[in-house]
Structure formats: C-alpha cells, structure tokens
Tab-separated table of C-alpha atoms in Angstrom:
chain	number	residue	atom	x	y	z
R	1	MET	CA	19.047	-44.812	-41.192
R	2	ALA	CA	17.311	-41.916	-38.380
R	3	LYS	CA	19.074	-38.709	-38.818
R	4	LYS	CA	22.178	-38.026	-36.504
R	5	ILE	CA	21.823	-36.377	-33.701
R	6	PRO	CA	24.386	-32.903	-33.960
R	7	VAL	CA	26.566	-32.849	-30.893
R	8	THR	CA	28.466	-29.166	-30.224
R	9	VAL	CA	31.188	-30.059	-27.826
R	10	ILE	CA	32.427	-27.052	-26.167
R	11	THR	CA	35.519	-26.261	-24.750
R	12	GLY	CA	37.618	-23.483	-22.909
R	13	PHE	CA	39.763	-22.599	-19.848
R	14	LEU	CA	38.550	-22.758	-16.837
R	15	GLY	CA	36.292	-19.725	-16.204
R	16	SER	CA	36.447	-18.606	-19.582
R	17	GLY	CA	32.776	-18.314	-19.997
R	18	LYS	CA	31.419	-21.493	-20.802
R	19	THR	CA	28.785	-22.161	-18.899
R	20	THR	CA	27.373	-18.447	-19.260
R	21	LEU	CA	27.288	-19.573	-22.657
R	22	ILE	CA	24.897	-22.210	-22.182
R	23	ARG	CA	22.770	-20.370	-20.579
R	24	HIS	CA	22.927	-17.991	-23.004
R	25	LEU	CA	21.981	-20.685	-25.490
R	26	LEU	CA	19.261	-22.783	-23.328
R	27	THR	CA	16.972	-19.523	-22.716
R	28	HIS	CA	17.562	-18.471	-26.640
R	29	ASN	CA	16.633	-22.539	-27.442
R	30	GLN	CA	14.961	-20.924	-30.191
R	31	GLY	CA	12.368	-24.113	-29.774
R	32	ARG	CA	14.872	-26.909	-30.231
R	33	ARG	CA	15.457	-29.108	-27.599
R	34	ILE	CA	18.163	-29.643	-26.739
R	35	ALA	CA	20.479	-32.099	-24.044
R	36	VAL	CA	23.770	-30.900	-21.953
R	37	ILE	CA	26.253	-32.804	-20.806
R	38	VAL	CA	28.486	-31.140	-18.143
R	39	ASN	CA	31.761	-32.302	-17.066
R	40	GLU	CA	32.958	-31.094	-13.899
R	41	PHE	CA	36.942	-31.038	-12.726
R	42	GLY	CA	35.548	-31.422	-8.668
R	43	GLU	CA	33.100	-33.021	-6.625
R	44	LEU	CA	30.149	-30.640	-6.739
R	45	GLY	CA	27.982	-29.962	-9.811
R	46	ILE	CA	28.320	-26.082	-9.589
R	47	ASP	CA	28.029	-25.496	-12.738
R	48	GLY	CA	24.618	-28.141	-13.623
R	49	GLU	CA	23.203	-26.471	-11.171
R	50	LEU	CA	23.454	-22.568	-12.479
R	51	LEU	CA	22.461	-24.676	-15.703
R	52	ARG	CA	19.977	-26.031	-14.445
R	53	SER	CA	19.066	-22.411	-12.795
R	54	CYS	CA	17.940	-21.192	-16.392
R	55	GLN	CA	14.589	-21.634	-15.896
R	56	VAL	CA	14.355	-23.803	-19.275
R	57	CYS	CA	13.802	-27.046	-18.287
R	58	PRO	CA	10.123	-28.102	-17.266
R	59	ASP	CA	9.680	-27.635	-13.272
R	60	ASP	CA	8.870	-31.162	-13.297
R	61	GLU	CA	12.404	-32.227	-14.813
R	62	VAL	CA	14.506	-30.051	-12.529
R	63	GLU	CA	15.538	-32.313	-10.899
R	64	SER	CA	16.184	-34.558	-12.995
R	65	PRO	CA	18.808	-35.887	-15.227
R	66	ASN	CA	16.970	-35.995	-18.583
R	67	ASN	CA	17.706	-32.740	-19.592
R	68	ILE	CA	21.308	-32.028	-18.237
R	69	VAL	CA	24.111	-34.579	-17.517
R	70	GLU	CA	26.892	-34.000	-14.783
R	71	LEU	CA	29.932	-35.787	-15.068
R	72	THR	CA	32.096	-35.023	-11.530
R	73	ASN	CA	34.641	-37.694	-11.238
R	74	GLY	CA	37.501	-36.264	-13.731
R	75	CYS	CA	37.872	-34.700	-17.607
R	76	LEU	CA	36.229	-36.554	-19.883
R	77	CYS	CA	39.494	-36.205	-21.798
R	78	CYS	CA	40.537	-38.843	-18.665
R	79	THR	CA	37.568	-41.033	-17.834
R	80	VAL	CA	35.844	-41.335	-21.931
R	81	GLN	CA	35.353	-45.027	-21.495
R	82	GLU	CA	33.685	-45.041	-17.845
R	83	GLU	CA	31.652	-41.226	-17.727
R	84	PHE	CA	31.118	-40.250	-21.295
R	85	LEU	CA	30.342	-43.339	-23.212
R	86	PRO	CA	27.393	-44.245	-21.129
R	87	THR	CA	25.891	-41.337	-20.458
R	88	MET	CA	25.910	-40.847	-24.834
R	89	GLN	CA	24.522	-43.952	-24.804
R	90	ALA	CA	21.974	-43.230	-22.654
R	91	LEU	CA	20.575	-39.914	-24.497
R	92	ILE	CA	21.238	-41.633	-27.995
R	93	ALA	CA	18.468	-44.240	-26.974
R	94	ARG	CA	15.917	-40.820	-26.800
R	95	ARG	CA	16.968	-39.101	-29.793
R	96	ASP	CA	13.637	-38.704	-30.622
R	97	ASP	CA	12.800	-36.381	-27.622
R	98	ILE	CA	16.413	-34.262	-28.634
R	99	ASP	CA	17.173	-32.049	-31.022
R	100	CYS	CA	21.129	-31.573	-30.348
R	101	ILE	CA	23.817	-32.492	-27.527
R	102	LEU	CA	26.030	-29.920	-25.979
R	103	ILE	CA	29.283	-30.775	-24.096
R	104	GLU	CA	30.763	-28.556	-21.766
R	105	THR	CA	34.133	-29.934	-21.257
R	106	SER	CA	36.128	-28.998	-17.801
R	107	GLY	CA	38.256	-26.380	-18.224
R	108	LEU	CA	40.969	-28.793	-18.152
R	109	ALA	CA	39.960	-30.910	-20.488
R	110	LEU	CA	42.041	-32.220	-24.505
R	111	PRO	CA	38.408	-31.961	-26.702
R	112	LYS	CA	40.725	-34.131	-28.969
R	113	PRO	CA	40.784	-37.510	-26.604
R	114	LEU	CA	36.455	-36.844	-26.237
R	115	ILE	CA	35.665	-36.598	-30.509
R	116	THR	CA	37.708	-39.826	-31.132
R	117	ALA	CA	35.217	-41.433	-29.170
R	118	PHE	CA	32.290	-40.392	-31.622
R	119	ARG	CA	34.559	-43.051	-34.278
R	120	TRP	CA	33.385	-45.833	-31.325
R	121	PRO	CA	30.649	-48.482	-33.767
R	122	GLU	CA	27.912	-47.578	-30.226
R	123	ILE	CA	27.794	-43.815	-31.131
R	124	ARG	CA	29.445	-42.867	-34.906
R	125	THR	CA	25.824	-44.257	-36.304
R	126	ALA	CA	23.692	-42.156	-33.923
R	127	ALA	CA	25.449	-39.241	-33.792
R	128	THR	CA	28.002	-36.805	-34.926
R	129	VAL	CA	30.156	-33.901	-33.931
R	130	ASP	CA	28.609	-30.697	-35.287
R	131	ALA	CA	31.197	-28.862	-33.852
R	132	VAL	CA	33.547	-27.474	-31.906
R	133	ILE	CA	34.001	-23.895	-29.477
R	134	THR	CA	36.255	-23.011	-28.215
R	135	VAL	CA	35.735	-19.925	-25.446
R	136	VAL	CA	38.829	-17.620	-25.055
R	137	ASP	CA	38.449	-15.475	-21.877
R	138	CYS	CA	40.591	-13.164	-23.903
R	139	ASP	CA	41.674	-10.887	-20.331
R	140	ALA	CA	43.377	-13.916	-18.689
R	141	VAL	CA	45.604	-13.438	-22.582
R	142	ALA	CA	46.222	-10.679	-21.901
R	143	ASP	CA	47.404	-11.163	-18.431
R	144	GLY	CA	49.586	-13.339	-19.692
R	145	ARG	CA	47.937	-16.497	-17.701
R	146	PHE	CA	49.021	-18.072	-21.429
R	147	ALA	CA	52.037	-16.658	-23.215
R	148	SER	CA	53.587	-13.656	-20.966
R	149	ASP	CA	55.343	-13.185	-24.236
R	150	PRO	CA	53.652	-14.901	-27.539
R	151	ALA	CA	56.733	-13.348	-29.591
R	152	ALA	CA	59.708	-15.599	-27.543
R	153	VAL	CA	57.905	-19.035	-26.963
R	154	ASP	CA	57.606	-18.823	-31.049
R	155	ALA	CA	60.950	-17.759	-31.204
R	156	LEU	CA	62.552	-20.602	-28.898
R	157	ARG	CA	60.273	-22.290	-31.015
R	158	GLN	CA	61.808	-21.732	-34.143
R	159	GLU	CA	65.671	-22.622	-32.167
R	160	ASP	CA	64.235	-25.351	-30.911
R	161	GLU	CA	62.110	-28.281	-32.578
R	162	ASN	CA	63.181	-30.538	-29.101
R	163	LEU	CA	62.757	-27.890	-26.122
R	164	ASP	CA	60.200	-27.973	-25.051
R	165	HIS	CA	59.001	-24.040	-24.369
R	166	GLU	CA	55.736	-24.554	-22.695
R	167	THR	CA	53.411	-24.891	-19.480
R	168	PRO	CA	50.903	-27.502	-18.973
R	169	LEU	CA	48.659	-24.838	-19.408
R	170	GLN	CA	49.860	-23.061	-22.701
R	171	GLU	CA	49.530	-26.763	-24.169
R	172	LEU	CA	45.774	-26.820	-22.834
R	173	PHE	CA	44.741	-23.591	-24.287
R	174	GLU	CA	46.523	-24.210	-27.346
R	175	ASP	CA	44.883	-27.820	-28.204
R	176	GLN	CA	41.842	-26.055	-27.205
R	177	LEU	CA	42.624	-23.622	-30.017
R	178	ALA	CA	44.050	-26.681	-32.500
R	179	CYS	CA	40.480	-28.114	-32.186
R	180	ALA	CA	38.142	-24.738	-32.663
R	181	ASP	CA	35.828	-24.639	-35.607
R	182	LEU	CA	34.980	-21.901	-33.721
R	183	VAL	CA	37.286	-19.054	-31.633
R	184	ILE	CA	34.489	-17.253	-29.175
R	185	LEU	CA	36.547	-14.309	-27.425
R	186	ASN	CA	34.963	-13.407	-24.067
R	187	LYS	CA	35.183	-10.309	-21.758
R	188	ALA	CA	36.837	-8.036	-24.797
R	189	ASP	CA	34.874	-5.268	-22.206
R	190	LEU	CA	37.601	-6.456	-20.228
R	191	VAL	CA	40.523	-5.917	-22.131
R	192	THR	CA	42.482	-2.172	-24.193
R	193	THR	CA	41.619	-2.389	-27.913
R	194	GLU	CA	45.474	-3.530	-28.247
R	195	GLN	CA	44.698	-5.778	-25.634
R	196	TYR	CA	42.035	-8.032	-27.516
R	197	GLN	CA	44.738	-7.457	-30.638
R	198	GLN	CA	47.351	-9.240	-29.121
R	199	THR	CA	45.078	-11.599	-28.188
R	200	ILE	CA	42.787	-12.024	-31.681
R	201	ASP	CA	47.115	-12.623	-32.942
R	202	LEU	CA	47.894	-15.017	-30.745
R	203	VAL	CA	44.870	-17.493	-31.433
R	204	ASN	CA	45.134	-17.228	-35.231
R	205	GLN	CA	49.100	-18.120	-33.824
R	206	GLU	CA	48.071	-21.008	-32.874
R	207	LEU	CA	45.149	-22.107	-35.577
R	208	PRO	CA	47.052	-24.614	-37.466
R	209	ARG	CA	43.740	-23.735	-40.287
R	210	ALA	CA	41.138	-21.067	-41.398
R	211	VAL	CA	39.019	-20.478	-38.179
R	212	LYS	CA	36.067	-17.976	-38.214
R	213	ILE	CA	36.608	-16.141	-34.618
R	214	ILE	CA	33.970	-13.966	-33.272
R	215	THR	CA	33.882	-11.506	-30.018
R	216	SER	CA	31.007	-12.555	-27.329
R	217	ASP	CA	30.073	-10.166	-24.160
R	218	ARG	CA	28.878	-12.973	-21.167
R	219	GLY	CA	27.934	-15.587	-23.542
R	220	ILE	CA	25.656	-13.797	-26.305
R	221	VAL	CA	25.923	-14.576	-28.975
R	222	ASP	CA	23.431	-15.357	-32.359
R	223	VAL	CA	22.508	-18.927	-32.185
R	224	GLU	CA	22.486	-20.093	-35.215
R	225	THR	CA	26.177	-18.498	-35.673
R	226	ILE	CA	26.610	-21.714	-33.179
R	227	LEU	CA	24.247	-24.219	-33.831
R	228	GLY	CA	24.375	-26.505	-37.222
R	229	LEU	CA	28.087	-26.347	-37.726
R	230	ASN	CA	28.083	-29.467	-40.049
R	231	ALA	CA	31.970	-30.078	-39.481
R	232	ALA	CA	32.014	-33.887	-39.322
R	233	VAL	CA	34.948	-33.093	-37.009
R	234	GLU	CA	35.313	-37.099	-36.539
R	235	ASP	CA	35.704	-37.624	-39.626
R	236	HIS	CA	38.803	-34.418	-40.212
R	237	LEU	CA	40.332	-35.522	-36.328
R	238	GLU	CA	43.780	-36.114	-38.709
R	239	GLN	CA	43.815	-31.247	-39.338
R	240	ARG	CA	43.697	-30.969	-35.335
R	241	PRO	CA	46.748	-31.359	-34.205
R	242	SER	CA	47.383	-32.406	-29.935
R	243	HIS	CA	50.779	-32.253	-28.644
R	244	HIS	CA	48.772	-35.070	-27.001
R	245	ASP	CA	48.965	-37.532	-29.935
R	246	THR	CA	51.789	-39.465	-29.589
R	247	GLU	CA	50.663	-40.651	-26.186
R	248	GLU	CA	48.382	-43.302	-25.490
R	249	GLU	CA	47.264	-41.682	-22.234
R	250	HIS	CA	47.560	-38.377	-19.880
R	251	ASP	CA	47.792	-37.303	-16.359
R	252	HIS	CA	46.455	-33.798	-15.967
R	253	ASP	CA	45.805	-34.458	-12.160
R	254	ASP	CA	49.234	-34.023	-10.792
R	255	GLU	CA	49.692	-30.794	-12.357
R	256	ILE	CA	45.426	-28.968	-11.513
R	257	ASP	CA	43.875	-29.512	-7.679
R	258	SER	CA	39.850	-29.081	-6.147
R	259	THR	CA	38.841	-28.892	-3.604
R	260	HIS	CA	34.818	-28.620	-2.104
R	261	LEU	CA	34.226	-26.468	1.225
R	262	VAL	CA	30.748	-26.675	2.353
R	263	LEU	CA	29.328	-24.744	5.523
R	264	ASP	CA	26.422	-24.230	7.259
R	265	TYR	CA	26.946	-20.293	6.949
R	266	GLU	CA	25.657	-17.298	5.856
R	267	PHE	CA	27.738	-14.998	4.394
R	268	ASN	CA	28.719	-10.985	4.065
R	269	PRO	CA	29.422	-10.566	0.230
R	270	GLU	CA	32.143	-8.729	0.479
R	271	GLN	CA	33.722	-9.634	3.133
R	272	LEU	CA	33.874	-13.465	1.552
R	273	ARG	CA	34.828	-11.922	-1.728
R	274	GLN	CA	38.118	-10.440	0.307
R	275	GLN	CA	38.424	-13.594	1.698
R	276	LEU	CA	38.579	-14.961	-1.468
R	277	GLU	CA	40.827	-12.215	-2.606
R	278	LEU	CA	43.257	-12.939	-0.136
R	279	LEU	CA	43.326	-16.176	-0.886
R	280	VAL	CA	44.054	-16.385	-4.425
R	281	LYS	CA	47.225	-14.104	-3.231
R	282	GLU	CA	48.349	-16.348	-0.891
R	283	GLN	CA	47.503	-19.699	-2.988
R	284	GLU	CA	47.684	-20.598	-6.807
R	285	ILE	CA	44.302	-20.799	-7.509
R	286	TYR	CA	43.181	-19.946	-10.894
R	287	ARG	CA	39.176	-20.859	-10.069
R	288	ILE	CA	36.449	-20.731	-7.491
R	289	LYS	CA	33.089	-21.145	-7.642
R	290	GLY	CA	29.763	-22.127	-5.952
R	291	PHE	CA	26.742	-20.326	-4.365
R	292	VAL	CA	26.616	-18.650	-1.338
R	293	ALA	CA	24.271	-18.488	1.225
R	294	VAL	CA	23.305	-14.512	2.860
R	295	PRO	CA	21.897	-13.525	5.371
R	296	ASN	CA	18.579	-11.804	5.146
R	297	LYS	CA	18.326	-12.220	1.826
R	298	PRO	CA	15.839	-15.165	-0.568
R	299	MET	CA	17.763	-15.135	-3.012
R	300	ARG	CA	20.821	-17.879	-4.055
R	301	LEU	CA	23.774	-16.070	-3.888
R	302	VAL	CA	25.965	-17.086	-7.116
R	303	ILE	CA	29.827	-16.045	-7.197
R	304	GLN	CA	32.528	-16.558	-9.264
R	305	GLY	CA	36.138	-15.758	-10.087
R	306	VAL	CA	38.902	-15.846	-12.419
R	307	GLY	CA	42.715	-15.736	-11.086
R	308	ASN	CA	41.848	-12.477	-8.768
R	309	ARG	CA	38.892	-11.220	-10.960
R	310	PHE	CA	35.280	-11.926	-8.922
R	311	GLU	CA	31.757	-11.863	-10.182
R	312	GLN	CA	28.079	-12.164	-8.172
R	313	PHE	CA	24.660	-13.063	-8.773
R	314	TYR	CA	21.472	-13.884	-7.313
R	315	ASP	CA	20.784	-16.517	-10.193
R	316	ARG	CA	16.909	-17.945	-8.023
R	317	PRO	CA	14.953	-18.072	-4.981
R	318	TRP	CA	16.547	-20.954	-2.089
R	319	ARG	CA	13.731	-23.450	-2.761
R	320	THR	CA	11.117	-24.681	0.641
R	321	ASP	CA	12.926	-28.166	0.262
R	322	GLU	CA	16.708	-27.173	0.560
R	323	ARG	CA	19.260	-26.466	2.983
R	324	ARG	CA	20.453	-22.848	2.751
R	325	GLN	CA	23.966	-23.679	2.646
R	326	THR	CA	27.289	-21.947	1.483
R	327	LYS	CA	29.073	-24.065	-1.242
R	328	LEU	CA	32.729	-23.309	-2.547
R	329	VAL	CA	35.014	-25.420	-5.257
R	330	PHE	CA	39.011	-24.442	-5.936
R	331	ILE	CA	40.402	-25.532	-8.728
R	332	GLY	CA	44.327	-24.134	-8.846
R	333	HIS	CA	47.624	-25.737	-7.996
R	334	SER	CA	49.036	-27.665	-4.977
R	335	ILE	CA	46.332	-25.573	-3.722
R	336	ASP	CA	46.043	-26.404	0.497
R	337	PRO	CA	42.650	-26.799	1.651
R	338	VAL	CA	42.498	-26.878	5.544
R	339	ALA	CA	44.259	-23.471	4.486
R	340	ILE	CA	40.924	-22.759	3.039
R	341	ALA	CA	38.809	-24.088	5.837
R	342	THR	CA	40.451	-22.157	8.456
R	343	ALA	CA	40.654	-19.114	5.691
R	344	LEU	CA	36.495	-19.203	5.595
R	345	ALA	CA	35.891	-20.567	8.885
R	346	VAL	CA	36.430	-17.864	11.490
R	347	ASP	CA	34.215	-19.577	14.433
R	348	THR	CA	35.243	-23.048	15.410
R	349	ASP	CA	31.134	-23.952	15.627
R	350	ARG	CA	31.001	-23.887	11.907
R	351	GLU	CA	29.904	-27.091	10.804
R	352	LEU	CA	32.868	-27.847	8.116
R	353	ASP	CA	32.444	-30.586	5.226
R	354	LEU	CA	35.719	-30.441	3.112
R	355	VAL	CA	37.365	-32.822	0.485
C-alpha cells in the first residue's frame, strides 16, 4: 500500500492569521510539493487569491486549481460530503505529485466534522491528518472578543454544568482549541506581557490535554514545527471534545452573515480605511478583507481588518488581462449590505455588484 498523504488542518477564528501562515509555509516549503485547500466563508475567493500571489506556483499553473483549491460554498464542517469529499478524491488521484496537503478552514468552521471525514473509506486508505494547528489572535483574546472574563465563565461552569453561559463564538474558539495538536499564538507583538500571559492561561484552560504552544510573528514559524507531526488525528477523535459532539448537525449561518462588494472604482487607501473603520463602529462586523485598486498605483492593495484593527500591503502588480476592481468581503452578525454599499458608493455613477 502506498504511503498515506499527510494532511495538516489549519484552523482558527476569523482574522487570526491562517492565510499568512500558509503563505509562509508555501514560500519556505523546503522542496515539498504542497497542495492547499482553502475554505472561504463568502463567495469571493480572497484567501485563495492571496495564496496564489505568493509566487510559489509555476507561471503556467497560477490560474489552475492544481496547487490551490478554493471551496466557497460554506464552512467545511457543514459541507464536508458535498464539497470536501470530491476535492480530496481529486487530490488523492494525483498523490504521486503531492507530498502533503494543507487545509485552511473557514474562521467559522468546526475542525472535528472535517477530521471525521478522514475515517471514510474513500479517504482513510490514502490520507491521514498529520496534525491540527490552531492559530490564536492574541490581540482578539486580550480584547475580550471570546471571553471577556474567563475566570467568571469558569466559575459559572462549576456552579451549574447545565447552564449555557457561552456565546456561539466562544464555543467555536473552544472547539478549535480542543482539537489542536499545536497552538500558535499570533500577533503577540500587539499585546502587553500581562495580556500575553492571560492569553496563555485562557488557552491552557481550554486544552483537554498537553499541547505545545508556540508564538509567531506574522505567521513566521519553523516549517519543521508545523509539518510532519504524525498525529494520525482521525484515530484519536475521542480525545478531542466538542460542544457539538451530541448534535446530528449544526448550523451557524443564522449567527454569521457575509456579503461582498465589487466596485469599478479606485480608492485612496487612507480614506477607504476611515470609511471601513466607521462601518465597524456602526455595525457588528468581525472581518473585512479584500483587494483595492489605488489611483496611479500599478500594484494591487490588500486590506484586512479584524474588529477595528486594519492592515494593508501591496501584494503584486495588476495583470494586463484583469480588471482593476475593488473587491471587499464583510463578515459579521446581522450586517446591513445596503448600508455598506451606500457608505462606500459616495456617487450614484459607480457600478455596484453587491451580494
């Protein structure tokens, strides 16, 4: 029997730095032939396009699905059979050309249903989950976006195990940690020493077993630390508890909304950032990401926002065969797509594509 393809699942909440980590792994692959499955929440493949722009893929494969496969029809934990199975089968058929597979789950996905799929006969004999890597945004945790008072939450749990004192987002955060073989604390440079230690304490509180925790700066880690852990996760799922273990199915689409905006318009980066910061204050928007056309700039601007924190960089020149458009994805709770479009379309002559 041929050796199983090792698969590394990279999970973590919206904006924690999963795509940045994978870009680093691709550009420091040490000769490995890596296939990537990107699971987006929303219909614009921003993360997949960011990975293609890392300039690892051969020029004749940049536009092909051979190296990077995008799944944009929902979180993998909800669409495992419809989306993931045929994708894995196609990659397994190319096993002689692949050394390992990276799966970037949506920031809203539960890792355990995905890993369960590796027990299916169609996959089990050909692939194994080498490890689950959970990326944690230290700044988000320090800002209380998962547990504003971890000690109080823990006290409530001990008082009454039957009461649900947790938000859906906190449950997701805990499930992602409970499934981890390695935890990466990202964006540690944005928090104080005290906040960093509080983050470690919270993470340790949610880990059901001994798991190594490391720190990274913008996803820069030793590749050997991430790949080749040989955990065979699918064989040890009972050691990875989940809030959803007793559910036949779950649905978080009612809790989280996504919309995207496509504009045939160029923006001044600073003015756009101010408009987006105002939108975050007015609506419950967790994540903003996309590409921006900037006047008199030959390169495409990438903008990413987590809460009220934004960063931007130019990733590559605009190609001669592509349209200079601004494309933005918004993910949040009960967001108003019309208000978003209105805020960014300051004149009525702009051509809008809003979903």
